[in-house]
CSV table of C-alpha atoms in Angstrom, one decimal:
chain,number,residue,atom,x,y,z
W,1,ASN,CA,16.3,-5.0,-12.7
W,2,ALA,CA,12.9,-6.7,-12.0
W,3,GLY,CA,12.1,-4.9,-8.7
W,4,VAL,CA,9.6,-6.9,-6.7
W,5,THR,CA,8.4,-10.2,-8.1
W,6,GLN,CA,5.5,-12.2,-6.7
W,7,THR,CA,4.8,-15.9,-7.5
W,8,PRO,CA,2.2,-17.2,-8.4
W,9,LYS,CA,0.0,-14.5,-10.0
W,10,PHE,CA,-3.2,-16.6,-9.6
W,11,ARG,CA,-4.2,-19.6,-7.5
W,12,VAL,CA,-7.4,-21.4,-6.5
W,13,LEU,CA,-7.4,-23.5,-3.4
W,14,LYS,CA,-9.8,-25.7,-1.6
W,15,THR,CA,-10.7,-25.0,2.1
W,16,GLY,CA,-8.1,-26.6,4.3
W,17,GLN,CA,-5.3,-26.8,1.7
W,18,SER,CA,-2.0,-25.1,2.3
W,19,MET,CA,0.2,-23.0,0.1
W,20,THR,CA,3.1,-20.5,0.1
W,21,LEU,CA,3.4,-17.2,-1.7
W,22,LEU,CA,6.8,-16.1,-2.7
W,23,CYS,CA,8.1,-12.5,-2.9
W,24,ALA,CA,11.5,-11.7,-4.3
W,25,GLN,CA,13.2,-8.4,-4.6
W,26,ASP,CA,16.5,-7.5,-6.3
W,27,MET,CA,16.9,-4.0,-4.9
W,28,ASN,CA,18.8,-5.0,-1.8
W,29,HIS,CA,16.0,-3.7,0.4
W,30,GLU,CA,16.0,-4.5,4.1
W,31,TYR,CA,12.3,-4.0,4.8
W,32,MET,CA,9.6,-6.2,3.3
W,33,TYR,CA,5.8,-6.3,3.8
W,34,TRP,CA,2.9,-8.5,3.0
W,35,TYR,CA,-0.6,-6.9,2.5
W,36,ARG,CA,-4.0,-8.2,1.6
W,37,GLN,CA,-6.4,-6.0,-0.4
W,38,ASP,CA,-10.1,-6.6,-0.2
W,39,PRO,CA,-12.8,-4.4,-1.8
W,40,GLY,CA,-13.4,-1.2,0.1
W,41,MET,CA,-10.8,-2.1,2.8
W,42,GLY,CA,-7.6,-0.6,1.4
W,43,LEU,CA,-4.3,-2.4,2.0
W,44,ARG,CA,-4.0,-4.2,5.4
W,45,LEU,CA,-0.7,-5.3,6.7
W,46,ILE,CA,-0.4,-9.0,7.5
W,47,HIS,CA,3.3,-9.4,8.5
W,48,TYR,CA,6.5,-7.6,7.9
W,49,SER,CA,10.3,-8.0,8.2
W,50,VAL,CA,12.9,-5.4,8.9
W,51,GLY,CA,15.8,-7.7,8.0
W,52,GLU,CA,17.0,-11.2,7.2
W,53,GLY,CA,15.8,-13.6,9.9
W,54,THR,CA,13.3,-11.2,11.5
W,55,THR,CA,9.5,-11.0,11.2
W,56,ALA,CA,6.7,-9.2,13.0
W,57,LYS,CA,2.9,-9.2,13.0
W,58,GLY,CA,0.9,-6.6,11.3
W,59,GLU,CA,-2.8,-5.7,11.6
W,60,VAL,CA,-4.3,-9.0,10.3
W,61,PRO,CA,-1.8,-11.8,11.0
W,62,ASP,CA,-4.1,-14.6,12.0
W,63,GLY,CA,-4.0,-17.7,9.7
W,64,TYR,CA,-0.7,-16.6,8.1
W,65,ASN,CA,2.9,-17.4,8.8
W,66,VAL,CA,6.0,-15.8,7.2
W,67,SER,CA,9.7,-16.5,6.9
W,68,ARG,CA,12.7,-14.3,5.8
W,69,LEU,CA,15.6,-16.8,5.5
W,70,LYS,CA,17.2,-14.8,2.7
W,71,LYS,CA,17.3,-11.0,2.5
W,72,GLN,CA,15.8,-11.0,-1.0
W,73,ASN,CA,12.9,-13.4,-0.3
W,74,PHE,CA,9.9,-13.0,1.9
W,75,LEU,CA,7.5,-16.0,2.0
W,76,LEU,CA,3.8,-15.9,3.1
W,77,GLY,CA,2.3,-19.2,4.2
W,78,LEU,CA,-1.3,-20.3,4.6
W,79,GLU,CA,-1.4,-23.4,6.7
W,80,SER,CA,-5.1,-24.3,6.3
W,81,ALA,CA,-6.8,-22.0,3.8
W,82,ALA,CA,-10.3,-20.6,4.6
W,83,PRO,CA,-12.7,-18.8,2.3
W,84,SER,CA,-12.1,-15.6,4.4
W,85,GLN,CA,-8.6,-15.6,3.0
W,86,THR,CA,-9.8,-15.0,-0.5
W,87,SER,CA,-8.1,-11.8,-1.5
W,88,VAL,CA,-5.4,-10.1,-3.5
W,89,TYR,CA,-2.1,-10.3,-1.8
W,90,PHE,CA,0.6,-7.7,-2.4
W,91,CYS,CA,4.2,-7.8,-1.3
W,92,ALA,CA,6.3,-4.6,-1.0
W,93,SER,CA,9.8,-3.6,-0.1
W,94,SER,CA,11.6,-0.5,1.0
W,95,PRO,CA,15.2,0.6,1.7
W,96,THR,CA,16.8,0.3,5.1
W,97,GLY,CA,16.5,2.8,7.9
W,98,SER,CA,12.9,3.1,8.9
W,99,HIS,CA,9.3,2.5,7.8
W,100,ASN,CA,9.2,6.0,6.4
W,101,GLN,CA,10.5,5.2,3.0
W,102,PRO,CA,8.7,4.7,-0.3
W,103,GLN,CA,7.5,1.2,-0.8
W,104,HIS,CA,7.8,-0.7,-4.0
W,105,PHE,CA,5.0,-3.2,-4.7
W,106,GLY,CA,4.8,-6.4,-6.7
W,107,ASP,CA,2.1,-7.1,-9.2
W,108,GLY,CA,0.0,-9.1,-6.6
W,109,THR,CA,-1.3,-12.6,-6.2
W,110,ARG,CA,-5.0,-13.2,-6.7
W,111,LEU,CA,-6.0,-16.1,-4.4
W,112,SER,CA,-9.4,-17.7,-4.3
W,113,ILE,CA,-10.4,-20.2,-1.6
W,114,LEU,CA,-13.4,-22.4,-2.4
N,1,GLY,CA,-2.2,2.5,17.0
N,2,GLU,CA,-2.5,4.7,14.0
N,3,ASN,CA,-5.9,5.1,12.3
N,4,VAL,CA,-6.2,6.8,8.8
N,5,GLU,CA,-9.5,8.0,7.5
N,6,GLN,CA,-9.9,8.9,3.9
N,7,HIS,CA,-12.7,10.9,2.1
N,8,PRO,CA,-14.5,10.7,-0.2
N,9,SER,CA,-14.7,7.1,-1.1
N,10,THR,CA,-15.7,8.0,-4.7
N,11,LEU,CA,-15.2,11.2,-6.7
N,12,SER,CA,-16.2,12.1,-10.2
N,13,VAL,CA,-14.9,15.2,-11.9
N,14,GLN,CA,-15.0,16.6,-15.4
N,15,GLU,CA,-11.8,16.5,-17.4
N,16,GLY,CA,-9.8,19.7,-16.7
N,17,ASP,CA,-11.3,20.3,-13.3
N,18,SER,CA,-9.5,19.8,-10.0
N,19,ALA,CA,-9.8,16.9,-7.6
N,20,VAL,CA,-9.1,17.0,-3.8
N,21,ILE,CA,-8.9,13.9,-1.6
N,22,LYS,CA,-8.5,14.3,2.2
N,23,CYS,CA,-7.1,12.2,4.9
N,24,THR,CA,-6.9,12.4,8.7
N,25,TYR,CA,-4.6,10.5,11.0
N,26,SER,CA,-4.7,9.8,14.7
N,27,ASP,CA,-1.1,9.3,15.9
N,28,SER,CA,0.8,12.5,16.5
N,29,ALA,CA,4.1,10.6,16.1
N,30,SER,CA,3.4,10.0,12.4
N,31,ASN,CA,5.8,11.9,10.2
N,32,TYR,CA,5.7,10.4,6.8
N,33,PHE,CA,2.6,10.7,4.5
N,34,PRO,CA,2.7,9.0,1.0
N,35,TRP,CA,0.0,8.8,-1.6
N,36,TYR,CA,-0.3,5.8,-3.9
N,37,LYS,CA,-2.2,5.4,-7.2
N,38,GLN,CA,-3.6,2.1,-8.2
N,39,GLU,CA,-5.0,1.6,-11.7
N,40,LEU,CA,-7.4,-1.3,-12.2
N,41,GLY,CA,-5.7,-4.7,-11.9
N,42,LYS,CA,-2.3,-3.0,-11.3
N,43,ARG,CA,0.0,-2.6,-8.4
N,44,PRO,CA,-0.1,0.5,-6.1
N,45,GLN,CA,2.5,3.1,-7.2
N,46,LEU,CA,3.8,6.0,-5.2
N,47,ILE,CA,2.9,9.3,-6.8
N,48,ILE,CA,4.0,11.8,-4.1
N,49,ASP,CA,5.0,11.9,-0.4
N,50,ILE,CA,5.5,14.5,2.2
N,51,ARG,CA,7.3,14.6,5.5
N,52,SER,CA,6.3,16.4,8.7
N,53,ASN,CA,8.9,19.1,8.3
N,54,VAL,CA,7.2,20.3,5.1
N,55,GLY,CA,3.8,21.9,4.7
N,56,GLU,CA,3.3,21.5,1.0
N,57,LYS,CA,4.9,19.7,-1.9
N,58,LYS,CA,4.2,19.9,-5.6
N,59,ASP,CA,5.1,17.8,-8.6
N,60,GLN,CA,3.6,19.1,-11.8
N,61,ARG,CA,-0.2,18.7,-11.6
N,62,ILE,CA,-0.1,17.0,-8.2
N,63,ALA,CA,0.3,18.6,-4.8
N,64,VAL,CA,0.0,17.5,-1.2
N,65,THR,CA,-0.6,19.7,1.8
N,66,LEU,CA,-0.1,18.7,5.5
N,67,ASN,CA,-1.5,20.3,8.6
N,68,LYS,CA,0.1,18.6,11.6
N,69,THR,CA,-1.9,20.6,14.1
N,70,ALA,CA,-5.1,19.4,12.7
N,71,LYS,CA,-3.7,15.9,11.8
N,72,HIS,CA,-4.8,16.0,8.2
N,73,PHE,CA,-3.3,16.0,4.8
N,74,SER,CA,-4.7,16.3,1.3
N,75,LEU,CA,-4.0,15.4,-2.3
N,76,HIS,CA,-4.7,18.0,-5.0
N,77,ILE,CA,-4.8,17.1,-8.7
N,78,THR,CA,-5.2,20.0,-11.1
N,79,GLU,CA,-6.2,19.9,-14.8
N,80,THR,CA,-7.4,16.3,-14.4
N,81,GLN,CA,-7.1,14.0,-17.4
N,82,PRO,CA,-8.8,10.6,-18.2
N,83,GLU,CA,-5.5,8.8,-17.3
N,84,ASP,CA,-5.9,10.2,-13.7
N,85,SER,CA,-8.8,7.8,-13.2
N,86,ALA,CA,-7.7,5.3,-10.6
N,87,VAL,CA,-8.0,4.5,-6.9
N,88,TYR,CA,-5.9,6.7,-4.7
N,89,PHE,CA,-4.6,5.7,-1.2
N,90,CYS,CA,-3.2,7.9,1.5
N,91,ALA,CA,-1.0,6.4,4.3
N,92,ALA,CA,0.8,7.5,7.4
N,93,SER,CA,3.7,6.1,9.4
N,94,GLY,CA,6.0,7.1,12.2
N,95,ASN,CA,8.0,4.5,14.1
N,96,THR,CA,5.6,1.8,13.0
N,97,PRO,CA,4.7,0.5,9.5
N,98,LEU,CA,2.4,2.4,7.1
N,99,VAL,CA,-1.3,2.4,7.8
N,100,PHE,CA,-3.4,3.0,4.6
N,101,GLY,CA,-6.7,4.7,4.2
N,102,LYS,CA,-9.5,2.8,2.5
N,103,GLY,CA,-9.0,4.5,-0.9
N,104,THR,CA,-10.8,7.0,-3.1
N,105,ARG,CA,-12.0,5.9,-6.6
N,106,LEU,CA,-11.5,8.9,-8.9
N,107,SER,CA,-13.3,9.0,-12.2
N,108,VAL,CA,-12.4,11.7,-14.7
N,109,ILE,CA,-15.2,12.2,-17.2
N,110,ALA,CA,-14.2,13.3,-20.7
């Protein structure tokens, strides 16, 4: 039982390049979330999904897109990377019902945009 | 939307002393208040949570209190140990996703 797995763990991009971060969970959770973590800023919600085929914007969605084609996977895309998107990205999942459930986090992806 | 303020941003305590971290929230509809611990380079992990129908909850050396009238909740760690050193985040949610505080870096000095 791996929990929440994020791929890749590290990545360096050049400005303007695109990439996709993958989050996979094996706990049959309905809700999934993407956060970014910057020094002194806590965890800020980028996008989230309350079920397969559904996504919604969070606090800082600009410059990112997401897809939830399968219940176990939640993809975060950067279409044209910018230095301001240098951050640590965390994916999390929680059981069905509401947002008021414990969230299980992945190990994070450290992304640098040059 | 919800806004969560967390204080202090840094906290140093001697081993064996108590540590208290406080958070305030703005949305009276919020009813779930978790606390996460994040060690350096690791993922955030839930350490305790409380719901609005409860005023206090304890788990060994950790306790959380909630004052819905004043819209604030606090994390209390007693008999601190070096392994308690980490960044702690509070959060709040109701019908919308969790909003996190900016974190408190706790250092326990041996």
